[in-house]
PDB file of C-alpha atoms and ligand atoms in Angstrom:
ATOM      1  CA  MET N   1      66.495 -45.722  61.817  1.00  0.00           C
ATOM      2  CA  THR N   2      64.484 -47.342  59.018  1.00  0.00           C
ATOM      3  CA  THR N   3      66.049 -47.154  55.598  1.00  0.00           C
ATOM      4  CA  ARG N   4      63.807 -45.640  52.960  1.00  0.00           C
ATOM      5  CA  ASN N   5      65.674 -46.986  49.943  1.00  0.00           C
ATOM      6  CA  ARG N   6      63.200 -49.378  48.293  1.00  0.00           C
ATOM      7  CA  VAL N   7      62.600 -48.594  44.621  1.00  0.00           C
ATOM      8  CA  ASP N   8      59.888 -50.413  42.692  1.00  0.00           C
ATOM      9  CA  VAL N   9      60.929 -50.609  39.026  1.00  0.00           C
ATOM     10  CA  ILE N  10      57.752 -51.066  36.997  1.00  0.00           C
ATOM     11  CA  HIS N  11      57.615 -51.952  33.303  1.00  0.00           C
ATOM     12  CA  GLY N  12      54.427 -52.081  31.290  1.00  0.00           C
ATOM     13  CA  VAL N  13      53.176 -53.566  28.105  1.00  0.00           C
ATOM     14  CA  ASN N  14      55.594 -55.088  25.551  1.00  0.00           C
ATOM     15  CA  LEU N  15      58.731 -54.229  27.477  1.00  0.00           C
ATOM     16  CA  ASP N  16      59.255 -57.940  28.156  1.00  0.00           C
ATOM     17  CA  MET N  17      59.810 -58.175  24.370  1.00  0.00           C
ATOM     18  CA  LEU N  18      63.008 -56.099  24.440  1.00  0.00           C
ATOM     19  CA  GLY N  19      65.557 -57.813  22.241  1.00  0.00           C
ATOM     20  CA  ARG N  20      62.815 -58.367  19.622  1.00  0.00           C
ATOM     21  CA  ARG N  21      61.833 -54.682  19.298  1.00  0.00           C
ATOM     22  CA  PRO N  22      63.436 -52.069  16.995  1.00  0.00           C
ATOM     23  CA  ALA N  23      67.038 -51.714  18.186  1.00  0.00           C
ATOM     24  CA  GLN N  24      67.314 -48.147  16.850  1.00  0.00           C
ATOM     25  CA  HIS N  25      64.797 -47.092  19.516  1.00  0.00           C
ATOM     26  CA  TYR N  26      65.320 -49.573  22.317  1.00  0.00           C
ATOM     27  CA  GLY N  27      68.868 -50.941  21.995  1.00  0.00           C
ATOM     28  CA  ASP N  28      69.667 -54.626  21.804  1.00  0.00           C
ATOM     29  CA  LEU N  29      69.466 -55.761  25.431  1.00  0.00           C
ATOM     30  CA  THR N  30      66.902 -58.383  26.362  1.00  0.00           C
ATOM     31  CA  PHE N  31      64.481 -57.518  29.140  1.00  0.00           C
ATOM     32  CA  ASP N  32      66.278 -59.834  31.594  1.00  0.00           C
ATOM     33  CA  GLN N  33      69.568 -58.091  30.803  1.00  0.00           C
ATOM     34  CA  LEU N  34      67.928 -54.694  31.291  1.00  0.00           C
ATOM     35  CA  GLU N  35      66.590 -55.673  34.725  1.00  0.00           C
ATOM     36  CA  GLN N  36      69.984 -57.114  35.691  1.00  0.00           C
ATOM     37  CA  GLN N  37      71.726 -53.888  34.732  1.00  0.00           C
ATOM     38  CA  ILE N  38      69.211 -51.781  36.662  1.00  0.00           C
ATOM     39  CA  GLY N  39      69.787 -54.044  39.683  1.00  0.00           C
ATOM     40  CA  THR N  40      73.540 -53.538  39.421  1.00  0.00           C
ATOM     41  CA  ILE N  41      73.196 -49.757  39.171  1.00  0.00           C
ATOM     42  CA  ALA N  42      70.796 -49.731  42.140  1.00  0.00           C
ATOM     43  CA  ARG N  43      73.304 -51.666  44.284  1.00  0.00           C
ATOM     44  CA  GLU N  44      76.053 -49.222  43.299  1.00  0.00           C
ATOM     45  CA  LEU N  45      73.825 -46.426  44.594  1.00  0.00           C
ATOM     46  CA  ASP N  46      72.830 -48.322  47.778  1.00  0.00           C
ATOM     47  CA  LEU N  47      69.235 -48.609  46.639  1.00  0.00           C
ATOM     48  CA  GLU N  48      67.134 -51.762  46.868  1.00  0.00           C
ATOM     49  CA  ALA N  49      65.401 -52.407  43.540  1.00  0.00           C
ATOM     50  CA  ARG N  50      62.360 -54.661  43.133  1.00  0.00           C
ATOM     51  CA  PHE N  51      60.946 -55.447  39.705  1.00  0.00           C
ATOM     52  CA  PHE N  52      57.481 -55.821  38.230  1.00  0.00           C
ATOM     53  CA  GLN N  53      56.409 -56.250  34.592  1.00  0.00           C
ATOM     54  CA  THR N  54      53.031 -57.069  33.116  1.00  0.00           C
ATOM     55  CA  ASN N  55      51.169 -56.921  29.813  1.00  0.00           C
ATOM     56  CA  HIS N  56      47.809 -56.766  31.631  1.00  0.00           C
ATOM     57  CA  GLU N  57      46.471 -53.335  32.534  1.00  0.00           C
ATOM     58  CA  GLY N  58      44.361 -54.585  35.482  1.00  0.00           C
ATOM     59  CA  GLU N  59      47.366 -56.367  36.978  1.00  0.00           C
ATOM     60  CA  LEU N  60      49.356 -53.154  36.829  1.00  0.00           C
ATOM     61  CA  VAL N  61      46.503 -51.207  38.445  1.00  0.00           C
ATOM     62  CA  GLU N  62      46.355 -53.755  41.286  1.00  0.00           C
ATOM     63  CA  HIS N  63      50.137 -53.668  41.688  1.00  0.00           C
ATOM     64  CA  LEU N  64      49.940 -49.884  42.058  1.00  0.00           C
ATOM     65  CA  HIS N  65      47.198 -50.303  44.680  1.00  0.00           C
ATOM     66  CA  ARG N  66      49.536 -52.473  46.761  1.00  0.00           C
ATOM     67  CA  VAL N  67      52.861 -50.733  46.247  1.00  0.00           C
ATOM     68  CA  GLY N  68      52.296 -47.805  48.618  1.00  0.00           C
ATOM     69  CA  GLY N  69      53.400 -49.711  51.729  1.00  0.00           C
ATOM     70  CA  LEU N  70      56.027 -51.815  50.005  1.00  0.00           C
ATOM     71  CA  ALA N  71      58.284 -49.225  48.357  1.00  0.00           C
ATOM     72  CA  ASP N  72      59.595 -45.707  48.906  1.00  0.00           C
ATOM     73  CA  ALA N  73      59.737 -44.623  45.257  1.00  0.00           C
ATOM     74  CA  ILE N  74      58.847 -45.821  41.775  1.00  0.00           C
ATOM     75  CA  ILE N  75      60.638 -45.926  38.450  1.00  0.00           C
ATOM     76  CA  PHE N  76      57.917 -46.279  35.867  1.00  0.00           C
ATOM     77  CA  ASN N  77      58.161 -47.143  32.174  1.00  0.00           C
ATOM     78  CA  PRO N  78      54.566 -47.950  31.222  1.00  0.00           C
ATOM     79  CA  GLY N  79      55.381 -48.578  27.509  1.00  0.00           C
ATOM     80  CA  ALA N  80      52.508 -47.595  25.206  1.00  0.00           C
ATOM     81  CA  TRP N  81      50.152 -47.225  28.202  1.00  0.00           C
ATOM     82  CA  THR N  82      52.026 -43.977  28.878  1.00  0.00           C
ATOM     83  CA  HIS N  83      50.153 -42.337  26.067  1.00  0.00           C
ATOM     84  CA  TYR N  84      46.512 -43.148  26.868  1.00  0.00           C
ATOM     85  CA  ALA N  85      45.932 -45.334  29.956  1.00  0.00           C
ATOM     86  CA  TRP N  86      43.967 -43.076  32.295  1.00  0.00           C
ATOM     87  CA  ALA N  87      43.187 -45.929  34.740  1.00  0.00           C
ATOM     88  CA  ILE N  88      46.925 -46.436  35.228  1.00  0.00           C
ATOM     89  CA  ARG N  89      47.357 -42.722  35.816  1.00  0.00           C
ATOM     90  CA  ASP N  90      44.651 -42.808  38.515  1.00  0.00           C
ATOM     91  CA  ALA N  91      46.263 -45.868  40.149  1.00  0.00           C
ATOM     92  CA  LEU N  92      49.654 -44.146  40.187  1.00  0.00           C
ATOM     93  CA  GLU N  93      48.031 -41.208  41.950  1.00  0.00           C
ATOM     94  CA  ILE N  94      46.614 -43.657  44.552  1.00  0.00           C
ATOM     95  CA  ALA N  95      50.102 -45.169  45.056  1.00  0.00           C
ATOM     96  CA  GLY N  96      51.210 -41.717  46.199  1.00  0.00           C
ATOM     97  CA  LEU N  97      54.959 -42.380  45.908  1.00  0.00           C
ATOM     98  CA  PRO N  98      57.649 -40.174  44.353  1.00  0.00           C
ATOM     99  CA  THR N  99      57.933 -41.425  40.785  1.00  0.00           C
ATOM    100  CA  VAL N 100      60.300 -40.979  37.853  1.00  0.00           C
ATOM    101  CA  GLU N 101      58.912 -41.638  34.366  1.00  0.00           C
ATOM    102  CA  VAL N 102      61.508 -43.394  32.193  1.00  0.00           C
ATOM    103  CA  HIS N 103      61.572 -44.206  28.479  1.00  0.00           C
ATOM    104  CA  LEU N 104      64.428 -45.905  26.682  1.00  0.00           C
ATOM    105  CA  SER N 105      63.683 -43.952  23.504  1.00  0.00           C
ATOM    106  CA  ASP N 106      63.166 -40.214  23.075  1.00  0.00           C
ATOM    107  CA  VAL N 107      59.379 -40.274  22.977  1.00  0.00           C
ATOM    108  CA  ASP N 108      59.230 -36.557  22.117  1.00  0.00           C
ATOM    109  CA  ALA N 109      61.257 -37.066  18.926  1.00  0.00           C
ATOM    110  CA  ARG N 110      59.092 -39.862  17.504  1.00  0.00           C
ATOM    111  CA  GLU N 111      55.443 -40.135  16.373  1.00  0.00           C
ATOM    112  CA  GLU N 112      52.943 -37.491  17.584  1.00  0.00           C
ATOM    113  CA  PHE N 113      51.014 -39.961  19.762  1.00  0.00           C
ATOM    114  CA  ARG N 114      54.145 -40.656  21.831  1.00  0.00           C
ATOM    115  CA  LYS N 115      54.441 -36.991  22.832  1.00  0.00           C
ATOM    116  CA  VAL N 116      51.432 -37.369  25.131  1.00  0.00           C
ATOM    117  CA  SER N 117      52.065 -38.776  28.618  1.00  0.00           C
ATOM    118  CA  VAL N 118      49.097 -39.225  30.941  1.00  0.00           C
ATOM    119  CA  ILE N 119      51.421 -39.808  33.932  1.00  0.00           C
ATOM    120  CA  ARG N 120      53.969 -37.017  33.455  1.00  0.00           C
ATOM    121  CA  ASP N 121      52.464 -34.464  35.822  1.00  0.00           C
ATOM    122  CA  LEU N 122      52.349 -37.076  38.622  1.00  0.00           C
ATOM    123  CA  CYS N 123      56.099 -37.709  38.256  1.00  0.00           C
ATOM    124  CA  PHE N 124      58.778 -35.484  39.760  1.00  0.00           C
ATOM    125  CA  ALA N 125      61.113 -36.168  36.814  1.00  0.00           C
ATOM    126  CA  THR N 126      61.042 -37.641  33.319  1.00  0.00           C
ATOM    127  CA  VAL N 127      64.039 -39.358  31.679  1.00  0.00           C
ATOM    128  CA  LYS N 128      63.871 -40.256  27.989  1.00  0.00           C
ATOM    129  CA  GLY N 129      66.181 -41.166  25.144  1.00  0.00           C
ATOM    130  CA  GLU N 130      69.099 -42.287  27.331  1.00  0.00           C
ATOM    131  CA  GLY N 131      68.590 -46.036  26.909  1.00  0.00           C
ATOM    132  CA  VAL N 132      69.703 -48.148  29.895  1.00  0.00           C
ATOM    133  CA  GLU N 133      71.701 -45.213  31.300  1.00  0.00           C
ATOM    134  CA  GLY N 134      68.370 -43.423  31.767  1.00  0.00           C
ATOM    135  CA  TYR N 135      67.694 -45.772  34.664  1.00  0.00           C
ATOM    136  CA  ARG N 136      70.922 -44.617  36.340  1.00  0.00           C
ATOM    137  CA  THR N 137      69.746 -41.021  35.916  1.00  0.00           C
ATOM    138  CA  ALA N 138      66.368 -41.969  37.403  1.00  0.00           C
ATOM    139  CA  LEU N 139      67.853 -43.894  40.349  1.00  0.00           C
ATOM    140  CA  ALA N 140      70.214 -41.003  41.127  1.00  0.00           C
ATOM    141  CA  ALA N 141      67.264 -38.577  41.048  1.00  0.00           C
ATOM    142  CA  ILE N 142      65.358 -40.821  43.482  1.00  0.00           C
ATOM    143  CA  LYS N 143      68.348 -41.040  45.809  1.00  0.00           C
ATOM    144  CA  GLU N 144      68.476 -37.252  45.923  1.00  0.00           C
ATOM    145  CA  LYS N 145      64.699 -36.952  46.369  1.00  0.00           C
ATOM    146  CA  LEU N 146      64.718 -39.413  49.303  1.00  0.00           C
ATOM    147  CA  GLU N 147      67.697 -37.546  50.767  1.00  0.00           C
ATOM    148  CA  LEU N 148      69.766 -40.733  50.960  1.00  0.00           C
TER     149      LEU N 148
HETATM  150  C1  DQA S   1      58.752 -46.704  25.567  1.00  0.00           C
HETATM  151  C2  DQA S   1      58.180 -45.704  24.560  1.00  0.00           C
HETATM  152  C3  DQA S   1      56.722 -46.014  24.248  1.00  0.00           C
HETATM  153  O1  DQA S   1      56.223 -45.080  23.319  1.00  0.00           O
HETATM  154  C4  DQA S   1      56.615 -47.403  23.657  1.00  0.00           C
HETATM  155  O2  DQA S   1      55.259 -47.715  23.410  1.00  0.00           O
HETATM  156  C5  DQA S   1      57.273 -48.450  24.467  1.00  0.00           C
HETATM  157  C6  DQA S   1      58.547 -48.144  25.120  1.00  0.00           C
HETATM  158  C7  DQA S   1      60.277 -46.489  25.775  1.00  0.00           C
HETATM  159  O3  DQA S   1      60.813 -47.040  26.731  1.00  0.00           O
HETATM  160  O4  DQA S   1      60.908 -45.797  24.969  1.00  0.00           O
HETATM  161  O5  DQA S   1      56.807 -49.577  24.566  1.00  0.00           O
HETATM  162  O6  DQA S   1      58.115 -46.505  26.814  1.00  0.00           O
END
């Protein structure tokens, strides 16, 4: 039996700057520490996490074009692209994988522009405002969705 446990963890613009961004919203972990912690949680849940981060919209679009055959599900924190990047939304639709939208901060309790998500209706769940633990919530939701 083939194992369908590959989760592509995708971070968008400015998330590589964690550690230099407002700690009241994003905590004080660096991006490397965040990815390490997500990797640890994934192993605890018997999921295989792969990581991708870019600050270039076209690179993210092309990653989403490729990911269909390489992963079974996506955890997606697009950063500010969440709120307006329609090309990324279309590419996520092309990827066609079960996706959880994750935000470290509670985007619905901040500025008005952060309340809009152009990807939300393509995602089977949204996790926000839980910091790093939000990724555990998202990974657990994926495990259930994939019936693992
Ligand atoms: C974010 C929220 C976005 O509004 C913001 O632009 C980010 C990070 C979060 O994880 O809380 O860059 O996606």
